[in-house]
Short mmCIF file of C-alpha atoms and ligand atoms in Angstrom, two decimals:
data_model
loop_
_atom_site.label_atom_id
_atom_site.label_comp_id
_atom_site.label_asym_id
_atom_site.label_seq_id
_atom_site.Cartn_x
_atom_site.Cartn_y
_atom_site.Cartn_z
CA UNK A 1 -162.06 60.14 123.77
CA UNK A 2 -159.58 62.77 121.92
CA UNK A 3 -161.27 65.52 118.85
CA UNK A 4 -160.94 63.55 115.98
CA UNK A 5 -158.63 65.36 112.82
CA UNK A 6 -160.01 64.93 109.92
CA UNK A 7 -156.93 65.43 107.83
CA UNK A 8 -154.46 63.36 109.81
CA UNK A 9 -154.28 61.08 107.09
CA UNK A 10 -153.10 63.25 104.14
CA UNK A 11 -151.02 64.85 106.80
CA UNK A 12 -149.40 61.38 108.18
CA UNK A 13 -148.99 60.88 104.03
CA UNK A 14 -145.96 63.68 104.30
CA UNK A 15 -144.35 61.86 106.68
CA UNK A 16 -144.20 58.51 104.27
CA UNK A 17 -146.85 56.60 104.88
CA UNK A 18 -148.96 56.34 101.63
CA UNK A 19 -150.42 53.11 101.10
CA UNK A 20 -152.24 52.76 104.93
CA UNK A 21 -155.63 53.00 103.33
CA UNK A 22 -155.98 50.03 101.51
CA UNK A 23 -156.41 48.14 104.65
CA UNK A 24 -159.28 46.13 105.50
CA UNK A 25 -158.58 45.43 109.18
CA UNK A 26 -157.92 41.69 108.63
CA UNK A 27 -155.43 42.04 111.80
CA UNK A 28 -152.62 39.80 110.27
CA UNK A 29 -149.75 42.29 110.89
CA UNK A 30 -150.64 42.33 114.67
CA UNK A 31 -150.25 38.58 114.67
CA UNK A 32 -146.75 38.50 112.79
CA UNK A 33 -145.36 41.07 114.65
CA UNK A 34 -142.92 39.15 116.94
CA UNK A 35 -142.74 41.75 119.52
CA UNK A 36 -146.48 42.79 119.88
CA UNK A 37 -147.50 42.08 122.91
CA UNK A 38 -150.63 42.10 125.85
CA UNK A 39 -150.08 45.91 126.55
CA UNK A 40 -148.65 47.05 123.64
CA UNK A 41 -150.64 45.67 120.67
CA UNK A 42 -149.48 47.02 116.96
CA UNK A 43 -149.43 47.78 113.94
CA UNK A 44 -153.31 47.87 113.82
CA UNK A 45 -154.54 49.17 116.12
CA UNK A 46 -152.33 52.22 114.72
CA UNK A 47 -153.82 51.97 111.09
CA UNK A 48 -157.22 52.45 112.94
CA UNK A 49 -155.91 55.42 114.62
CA UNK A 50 -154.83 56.81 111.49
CA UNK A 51 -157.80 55.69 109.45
CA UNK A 52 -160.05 57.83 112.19
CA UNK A 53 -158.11 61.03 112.42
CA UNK A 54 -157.54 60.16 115.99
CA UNK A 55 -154.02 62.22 116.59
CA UNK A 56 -153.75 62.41 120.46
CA UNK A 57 -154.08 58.19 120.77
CA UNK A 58 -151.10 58.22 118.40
CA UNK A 59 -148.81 60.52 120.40
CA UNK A 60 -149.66 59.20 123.08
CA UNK A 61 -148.48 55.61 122.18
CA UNK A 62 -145.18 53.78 123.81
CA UNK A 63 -146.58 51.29 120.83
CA UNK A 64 -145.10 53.33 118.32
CA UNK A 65 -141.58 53.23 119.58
CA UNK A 66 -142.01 49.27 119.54
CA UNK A 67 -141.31 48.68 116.57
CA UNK A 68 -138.06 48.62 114.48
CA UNK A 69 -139.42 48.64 111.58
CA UNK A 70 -138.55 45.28 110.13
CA UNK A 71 -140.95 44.72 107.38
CA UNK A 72 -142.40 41.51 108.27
CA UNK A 73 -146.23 42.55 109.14
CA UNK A 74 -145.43 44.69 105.48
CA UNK A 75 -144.16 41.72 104.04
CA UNK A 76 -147.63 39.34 104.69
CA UNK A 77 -150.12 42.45 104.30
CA UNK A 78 -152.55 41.05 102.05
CA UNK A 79 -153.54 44.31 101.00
CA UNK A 80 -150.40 45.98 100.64
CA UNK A 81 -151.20 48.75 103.14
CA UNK A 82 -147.30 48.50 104.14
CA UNK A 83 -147.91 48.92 108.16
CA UNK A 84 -144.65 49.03 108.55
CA UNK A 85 -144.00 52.00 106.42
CA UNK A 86 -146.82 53.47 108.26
CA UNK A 87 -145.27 52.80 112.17
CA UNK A 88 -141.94 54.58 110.35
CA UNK A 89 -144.15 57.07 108.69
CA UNK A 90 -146.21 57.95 112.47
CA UNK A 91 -142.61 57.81 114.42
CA UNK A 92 -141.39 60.70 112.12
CA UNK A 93 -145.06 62.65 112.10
CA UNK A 94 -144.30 62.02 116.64
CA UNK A 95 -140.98 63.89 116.52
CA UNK A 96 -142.55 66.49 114.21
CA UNK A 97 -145.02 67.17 116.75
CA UNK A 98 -143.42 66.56 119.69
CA UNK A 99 -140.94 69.29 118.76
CA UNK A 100 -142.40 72.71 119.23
CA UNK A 101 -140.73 75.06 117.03
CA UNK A 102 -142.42 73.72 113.97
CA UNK A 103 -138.49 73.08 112.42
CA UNK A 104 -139.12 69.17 112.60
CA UNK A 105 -142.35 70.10 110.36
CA UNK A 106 -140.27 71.82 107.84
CA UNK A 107 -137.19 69.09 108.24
CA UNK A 108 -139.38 66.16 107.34
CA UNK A 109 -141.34 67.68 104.57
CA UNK A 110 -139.35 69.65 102.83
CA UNK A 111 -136.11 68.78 101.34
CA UNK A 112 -134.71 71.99 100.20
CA UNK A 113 -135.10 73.42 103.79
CA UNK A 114 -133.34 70.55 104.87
CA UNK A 115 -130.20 71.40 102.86
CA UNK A 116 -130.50 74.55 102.96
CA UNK A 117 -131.00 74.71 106.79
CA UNK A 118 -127.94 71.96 107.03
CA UNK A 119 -125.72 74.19 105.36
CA UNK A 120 -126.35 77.56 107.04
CA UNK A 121 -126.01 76.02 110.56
CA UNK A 122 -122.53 74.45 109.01
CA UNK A 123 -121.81 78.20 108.58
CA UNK A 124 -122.66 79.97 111.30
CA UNK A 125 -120.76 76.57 113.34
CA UNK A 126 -117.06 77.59 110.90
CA UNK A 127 -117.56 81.06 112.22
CA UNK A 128 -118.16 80.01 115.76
CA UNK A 129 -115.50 77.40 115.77
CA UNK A 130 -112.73 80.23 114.55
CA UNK A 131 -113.85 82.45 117.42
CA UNK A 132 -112.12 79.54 119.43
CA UNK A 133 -108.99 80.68 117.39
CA UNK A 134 -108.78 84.03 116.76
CA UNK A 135 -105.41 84.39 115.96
CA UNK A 136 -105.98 82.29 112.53
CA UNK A 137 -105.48 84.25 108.98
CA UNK A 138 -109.22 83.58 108.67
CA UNK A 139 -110.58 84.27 111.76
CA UNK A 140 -108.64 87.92 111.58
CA UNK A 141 -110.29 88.64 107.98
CA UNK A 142 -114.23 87.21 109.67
CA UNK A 143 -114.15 89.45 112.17
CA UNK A 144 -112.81 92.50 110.49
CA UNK A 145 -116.56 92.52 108.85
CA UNK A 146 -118.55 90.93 111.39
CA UNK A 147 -117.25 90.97 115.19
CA UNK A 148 -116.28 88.51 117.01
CA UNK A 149 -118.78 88.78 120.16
CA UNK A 150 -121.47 89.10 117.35
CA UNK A 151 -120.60 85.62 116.26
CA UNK A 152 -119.76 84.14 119.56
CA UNK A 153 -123.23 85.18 120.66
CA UNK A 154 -125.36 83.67 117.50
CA UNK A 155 -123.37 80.11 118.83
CA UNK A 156 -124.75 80.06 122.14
CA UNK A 157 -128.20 81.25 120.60
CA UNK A 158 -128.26 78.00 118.67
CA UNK A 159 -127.20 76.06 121.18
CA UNK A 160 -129.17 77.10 123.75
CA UNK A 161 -132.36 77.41 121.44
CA UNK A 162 -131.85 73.65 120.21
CA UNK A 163 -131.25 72.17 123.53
CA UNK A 164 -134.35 74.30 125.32
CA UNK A 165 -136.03 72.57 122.25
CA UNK A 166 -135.25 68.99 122.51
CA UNK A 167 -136.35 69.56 126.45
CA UNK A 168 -139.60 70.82 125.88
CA UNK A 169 -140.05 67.57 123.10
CA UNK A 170 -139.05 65.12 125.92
CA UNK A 171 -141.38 66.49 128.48
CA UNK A 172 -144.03 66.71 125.24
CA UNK A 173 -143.63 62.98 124.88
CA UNK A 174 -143.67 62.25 127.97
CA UNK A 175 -146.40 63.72 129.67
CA UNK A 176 -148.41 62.17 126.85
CA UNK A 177 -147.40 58.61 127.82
CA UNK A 178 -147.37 59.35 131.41
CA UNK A 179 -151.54 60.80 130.95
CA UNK A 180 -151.90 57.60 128.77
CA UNK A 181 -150.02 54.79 131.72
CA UNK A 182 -151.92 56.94 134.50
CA UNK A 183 -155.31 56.30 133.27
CA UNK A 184 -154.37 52.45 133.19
CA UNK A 185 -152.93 53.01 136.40
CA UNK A 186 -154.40 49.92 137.52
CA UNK A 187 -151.18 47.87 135.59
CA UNK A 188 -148.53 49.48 136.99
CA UNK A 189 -147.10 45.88 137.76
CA UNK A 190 -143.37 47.01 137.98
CA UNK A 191 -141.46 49.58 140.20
CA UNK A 192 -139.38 52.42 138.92
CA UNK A 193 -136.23 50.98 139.33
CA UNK A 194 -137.41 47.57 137.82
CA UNK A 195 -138.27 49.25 134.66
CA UNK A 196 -135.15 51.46 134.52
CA UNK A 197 -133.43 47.76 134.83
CA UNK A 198 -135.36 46.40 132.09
CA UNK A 199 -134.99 49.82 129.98
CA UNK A 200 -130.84 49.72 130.24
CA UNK A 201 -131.23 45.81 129.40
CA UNK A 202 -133.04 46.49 125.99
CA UNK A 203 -130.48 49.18 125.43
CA UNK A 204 -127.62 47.01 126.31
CA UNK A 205 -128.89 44.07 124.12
CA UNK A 206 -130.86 44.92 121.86
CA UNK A 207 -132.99 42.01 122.95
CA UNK A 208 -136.60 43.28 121.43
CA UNK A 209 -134.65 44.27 117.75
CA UNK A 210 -133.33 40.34 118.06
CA UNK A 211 -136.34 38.66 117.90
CA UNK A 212 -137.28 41.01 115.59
CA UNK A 213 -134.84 41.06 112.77
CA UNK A 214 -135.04 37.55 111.88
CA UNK A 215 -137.67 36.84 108.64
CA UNK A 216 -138.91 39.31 106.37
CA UNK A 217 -139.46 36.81 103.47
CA UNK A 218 -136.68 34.50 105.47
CA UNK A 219 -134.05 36.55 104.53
CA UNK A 220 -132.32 38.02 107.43
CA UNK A 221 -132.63 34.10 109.24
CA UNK A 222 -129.91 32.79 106.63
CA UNK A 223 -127.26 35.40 107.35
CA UNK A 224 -125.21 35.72 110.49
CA UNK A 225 -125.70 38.30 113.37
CA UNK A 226 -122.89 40.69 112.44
CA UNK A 227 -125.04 41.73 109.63
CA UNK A 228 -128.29 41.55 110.89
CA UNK A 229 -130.31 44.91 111.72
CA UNK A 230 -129.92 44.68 115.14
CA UNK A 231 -126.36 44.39 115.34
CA UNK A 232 -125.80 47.11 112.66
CA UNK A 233 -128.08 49.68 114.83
CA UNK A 234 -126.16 48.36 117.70
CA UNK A 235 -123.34 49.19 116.42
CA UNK A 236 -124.33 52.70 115.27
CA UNK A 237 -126.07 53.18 118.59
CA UNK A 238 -122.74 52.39 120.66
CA UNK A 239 -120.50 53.55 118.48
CA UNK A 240 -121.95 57.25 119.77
CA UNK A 241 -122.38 56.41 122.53
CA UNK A 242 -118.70 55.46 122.94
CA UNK A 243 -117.65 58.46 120.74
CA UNK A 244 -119.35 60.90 122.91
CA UNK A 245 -117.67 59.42 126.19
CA UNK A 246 -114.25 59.82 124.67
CA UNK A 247 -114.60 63.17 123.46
CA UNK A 248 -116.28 64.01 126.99
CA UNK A 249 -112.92 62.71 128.79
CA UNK A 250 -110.88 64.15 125.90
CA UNK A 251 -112.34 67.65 126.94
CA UNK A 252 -111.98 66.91 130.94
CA UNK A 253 -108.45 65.73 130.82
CA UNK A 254 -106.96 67.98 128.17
CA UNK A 255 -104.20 65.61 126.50
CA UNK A 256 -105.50 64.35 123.28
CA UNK A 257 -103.34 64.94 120.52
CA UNK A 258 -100.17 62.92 122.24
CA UNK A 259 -100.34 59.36 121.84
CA UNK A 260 -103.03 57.09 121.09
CA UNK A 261 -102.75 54.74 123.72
CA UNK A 262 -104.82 56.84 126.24
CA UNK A 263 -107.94 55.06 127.53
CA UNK A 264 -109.96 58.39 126.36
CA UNK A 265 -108.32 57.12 122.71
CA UNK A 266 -109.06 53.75 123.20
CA UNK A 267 -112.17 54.20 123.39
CA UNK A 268 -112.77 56.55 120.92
CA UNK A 269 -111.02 54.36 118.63
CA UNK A 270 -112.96 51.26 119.29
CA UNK A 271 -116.33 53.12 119.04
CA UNK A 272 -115.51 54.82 115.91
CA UNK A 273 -115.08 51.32 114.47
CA UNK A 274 -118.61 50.62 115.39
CA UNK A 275 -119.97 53.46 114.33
CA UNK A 276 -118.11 53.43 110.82
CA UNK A 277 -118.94 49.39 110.60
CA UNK A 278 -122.71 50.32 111.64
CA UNK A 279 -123.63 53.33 109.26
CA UNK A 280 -121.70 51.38 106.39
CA UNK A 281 -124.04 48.46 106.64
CA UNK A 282 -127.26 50.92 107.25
CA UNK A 283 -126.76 53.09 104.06
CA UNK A 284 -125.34 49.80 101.77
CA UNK A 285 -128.42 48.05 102.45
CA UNK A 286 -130.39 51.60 101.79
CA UNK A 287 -128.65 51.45 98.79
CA UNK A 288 -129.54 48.10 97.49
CA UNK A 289 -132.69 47.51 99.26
CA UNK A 290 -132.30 43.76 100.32
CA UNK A 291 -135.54 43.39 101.59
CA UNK A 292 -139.08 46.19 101.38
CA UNK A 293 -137.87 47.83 104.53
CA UNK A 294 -135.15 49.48 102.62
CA UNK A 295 -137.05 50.54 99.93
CA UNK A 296 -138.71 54.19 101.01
CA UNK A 297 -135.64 55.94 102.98
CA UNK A 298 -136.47 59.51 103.21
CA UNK A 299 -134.02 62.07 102.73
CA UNK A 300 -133.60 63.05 106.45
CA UNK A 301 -132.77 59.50 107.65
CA UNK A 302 -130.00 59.74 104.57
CA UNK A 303 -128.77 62.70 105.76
CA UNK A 304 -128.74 61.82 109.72
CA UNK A 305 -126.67 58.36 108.29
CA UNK A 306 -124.82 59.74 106.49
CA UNK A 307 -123.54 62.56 109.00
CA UNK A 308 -122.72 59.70 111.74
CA UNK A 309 -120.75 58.14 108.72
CA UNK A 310 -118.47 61.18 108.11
CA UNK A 311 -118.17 62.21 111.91
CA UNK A 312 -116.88 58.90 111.99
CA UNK A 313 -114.21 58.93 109.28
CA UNK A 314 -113.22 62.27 110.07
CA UNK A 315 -112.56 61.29 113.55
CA UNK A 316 -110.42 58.51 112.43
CA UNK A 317 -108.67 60.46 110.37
CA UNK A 318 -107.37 62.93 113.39
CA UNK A 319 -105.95 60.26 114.85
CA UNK A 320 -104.07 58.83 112.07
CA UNK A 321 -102.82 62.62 111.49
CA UNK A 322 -101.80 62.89 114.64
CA UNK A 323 -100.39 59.21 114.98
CA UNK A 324 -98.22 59.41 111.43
CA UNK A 325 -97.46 63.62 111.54
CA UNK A 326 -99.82 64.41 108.66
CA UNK A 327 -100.02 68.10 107.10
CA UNK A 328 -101.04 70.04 109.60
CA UNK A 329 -103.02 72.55 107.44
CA UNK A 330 -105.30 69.18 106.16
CA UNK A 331 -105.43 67.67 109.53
CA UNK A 332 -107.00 71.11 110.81
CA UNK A 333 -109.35 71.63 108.26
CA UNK A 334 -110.59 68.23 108.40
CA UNK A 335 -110.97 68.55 111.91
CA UNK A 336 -113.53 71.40 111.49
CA UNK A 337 -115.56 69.88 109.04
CA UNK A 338 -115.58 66.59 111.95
CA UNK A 339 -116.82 69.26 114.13
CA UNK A 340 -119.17 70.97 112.53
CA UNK A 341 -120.90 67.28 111.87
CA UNK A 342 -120.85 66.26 115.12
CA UNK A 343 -122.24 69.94 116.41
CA UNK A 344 -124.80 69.75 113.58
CA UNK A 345 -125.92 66.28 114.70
CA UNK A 346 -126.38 67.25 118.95
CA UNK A 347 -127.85 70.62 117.24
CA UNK A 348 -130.30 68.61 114.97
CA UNK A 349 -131.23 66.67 117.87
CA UNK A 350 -134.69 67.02 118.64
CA UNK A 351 -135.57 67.92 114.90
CA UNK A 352 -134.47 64.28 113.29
CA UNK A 353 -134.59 61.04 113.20
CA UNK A 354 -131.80 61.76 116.18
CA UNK A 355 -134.47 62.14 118.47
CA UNK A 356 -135.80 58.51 118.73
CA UNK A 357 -132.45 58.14 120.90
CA UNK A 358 -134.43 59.80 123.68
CA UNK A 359 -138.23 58.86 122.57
CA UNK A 360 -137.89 54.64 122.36
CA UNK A 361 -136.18 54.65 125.80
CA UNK A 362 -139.19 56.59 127.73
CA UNK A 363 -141.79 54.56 125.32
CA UNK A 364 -139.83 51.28 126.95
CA UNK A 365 -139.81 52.35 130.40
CA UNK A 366 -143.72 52.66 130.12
CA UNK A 367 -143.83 49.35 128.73
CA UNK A 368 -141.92 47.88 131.54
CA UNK A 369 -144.19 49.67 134.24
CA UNK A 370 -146.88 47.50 132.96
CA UNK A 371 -145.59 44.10 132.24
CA UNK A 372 -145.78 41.15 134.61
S1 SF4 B 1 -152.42 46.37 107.37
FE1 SF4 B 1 -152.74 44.57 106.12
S2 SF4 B 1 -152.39 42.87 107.52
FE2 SF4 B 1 -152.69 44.68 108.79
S3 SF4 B 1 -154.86 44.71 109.30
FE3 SF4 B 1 -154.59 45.93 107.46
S4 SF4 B 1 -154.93 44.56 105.74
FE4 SF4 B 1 -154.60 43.29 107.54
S1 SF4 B 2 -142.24 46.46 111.06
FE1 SF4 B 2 -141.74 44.63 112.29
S2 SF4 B 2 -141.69 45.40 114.40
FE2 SF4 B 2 -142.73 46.93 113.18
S3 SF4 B 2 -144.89 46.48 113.38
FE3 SF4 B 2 -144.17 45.44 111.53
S4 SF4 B 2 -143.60 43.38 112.18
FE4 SF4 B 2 -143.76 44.65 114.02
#
């Protein structure tokens, strides 16, 4: 058995999950929770492991990536210990410390360093984007004080410190899990390839979030999929997805600014609807907190929303520009501030909410090892 921490719970507390303690074990959340299941029991058994200070058993959970956070074990808590706050609360407290530069820490706790460390990356990104044109007004008058090598350099710095980070998280994670699935060894029911299958599935569908989604206080079951949960993460989720593709064959085939009829532009197009649709939906309901789920957004997961939102919009607007011959001097200056977003949000990677992107899929693909 793991050492036991005897401040995990005021430490857990910083990560949003306040009102764990008032629970008496009566094990009703486990037994609402449509996607518990034989090897993957929660929300619980994770209040016990919080309860006991027992840290290692909660990193090394695939149960925690279960969940998406729907509210309905919250919503039938006698007690009002708000589980699901808590699973939300011990996902963000995972990436923290699954993330070894401490940043995460900082990130989730604090935010002023948020902001502040938001807008100082936003910097150092204008600077680096002008080295890319150096013959601008601007660029001239930045590197008449501070060179342009010097700048070019602190770029790849960040880049290549945030993406050594968000390595060293994944193989953090996953060696946990992979400790954790070895010592049940005895499961392993499904082949690697069977739970890759069943991983891309989930991913594709959204199946798990489906039955999920439907009844926190019978809500969600009266209104129609487009606005359910799911289909709003969905959305959001594919909408990147989509948007990173197109930006990826943008860069390989070097034609984008001509007409909007190439398939790079379709599809950037089509997933920028998505994504715009998606993060909509996410921060309205934030906003007017249709059901307890809503009701305890932290800053970060405002922030990471409400960057996909504006990469979005911004990316839209580039091709209207280019589509109707828009100011040139707006166009440009809208299309740094789209790319300092969407370098911000593959730079914040492993030290946000981002990260779950990578985390739920290696949680599922231990789930799937052991299911019949
Ligand atoms: S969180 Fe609530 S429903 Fe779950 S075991 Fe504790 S008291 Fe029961
Ligand atoms: S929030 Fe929903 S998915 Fe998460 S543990 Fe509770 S009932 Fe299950």
């Amino acid at each position: 058995m793991s050492k036991v921490d005897p401040k995990l719970a005021k430490d857990i507390a910083k990560y949003g999950a306040v009102d764990f303690s008032a629970c008496y074990n009566c094990g009703n959340c486990t037994a609402v929770c449509s996607l518990t299941e034989e090897n993957a029991s929660f929300p619980r058994m994770m209040i016990r492991y919080s309860m006991l200070g027992m840290k290692e058993e909660i990193l090394s959970s695939k149960e925690l990536w279960m969940c998406y956070h729907c509210g309905d074990c919250s919503a039938t808590c006698p007690r009002q210990a708000d589980p699901g706050e808590l699973m939300a609360g011990l996902r963000r407290y995972a990436i923290a410390n699954y993330e070894p530069s401490g940043i995460t820490k900082l990130i989730f706790k604090s935010n002023p360093f948020s902001i502040l460390l938001t807008l100082v990356l936003a910097t150092i990104l204008g600077f680096f984007l002008l080295t890319m044109k150096p013959d601008f007004t601007v660029s001239r008058w930045i590197f008449s004080w501070m060179p342009y090598a010097v700048i070019h350099l602190m770029g790849l710095i960040v880049f290549s410190f945030t993406g050594l980070t968000a390595l060293l998280g994944i193989f953090s994670m996953s060696r946990r899990l992979n400790r954790k699935h070895s010592t049940d060894s005895n499961k392993t029911k499904k082949s690697v390839f069977q739970s890759i299958g069943e991983v891309l599935t989930e991913i594709g569908t959204m199946g798990r979030y489906q039955k999920c989604s439907t009844d926190e206080g019978e809500y969600w079951s009266t209104k129609p999929n487009l606005v359910r949960p799911w289909f709003v993460h969905w959305s959001i989720m594919w909408g990147f997805i989509g948007l990173l593709f197109a930006t990826i064959l943008d860069f390989l085939f070097k034609d984008p600014a001509t007409t909007i009829w190439l398939p790079s532009r379709i599809l950037g197009t089509v997933s920028g609807l998505f994504l715009i649709y998606g993060t909509s939906l996410a921060m309205y309901y934030r906003m007017t907190k249709p059901t307890k789920t809503y009701e305890a957004t932290k800053l970060a997961d405002w922030m990471f929303l409400f960057f996909l939102w504006i990469a979005g919009l911004t990316g839209f607007w580039m091709e209207v520009a280019v589509s109707f011959n828009l100011s040139e001097t707006l166009s440009q200056v809208i299309f740094m501030i789209h790319t300092i977003i969407s370098m911000e949000l593959v730079i914040l990677f492993a030290f946000s909410k981002f990260a779950h992107a990578a985390y739920r899929p290696i949680a599922l693909y231990f789930l799937a090892r052991n299911r019949e």
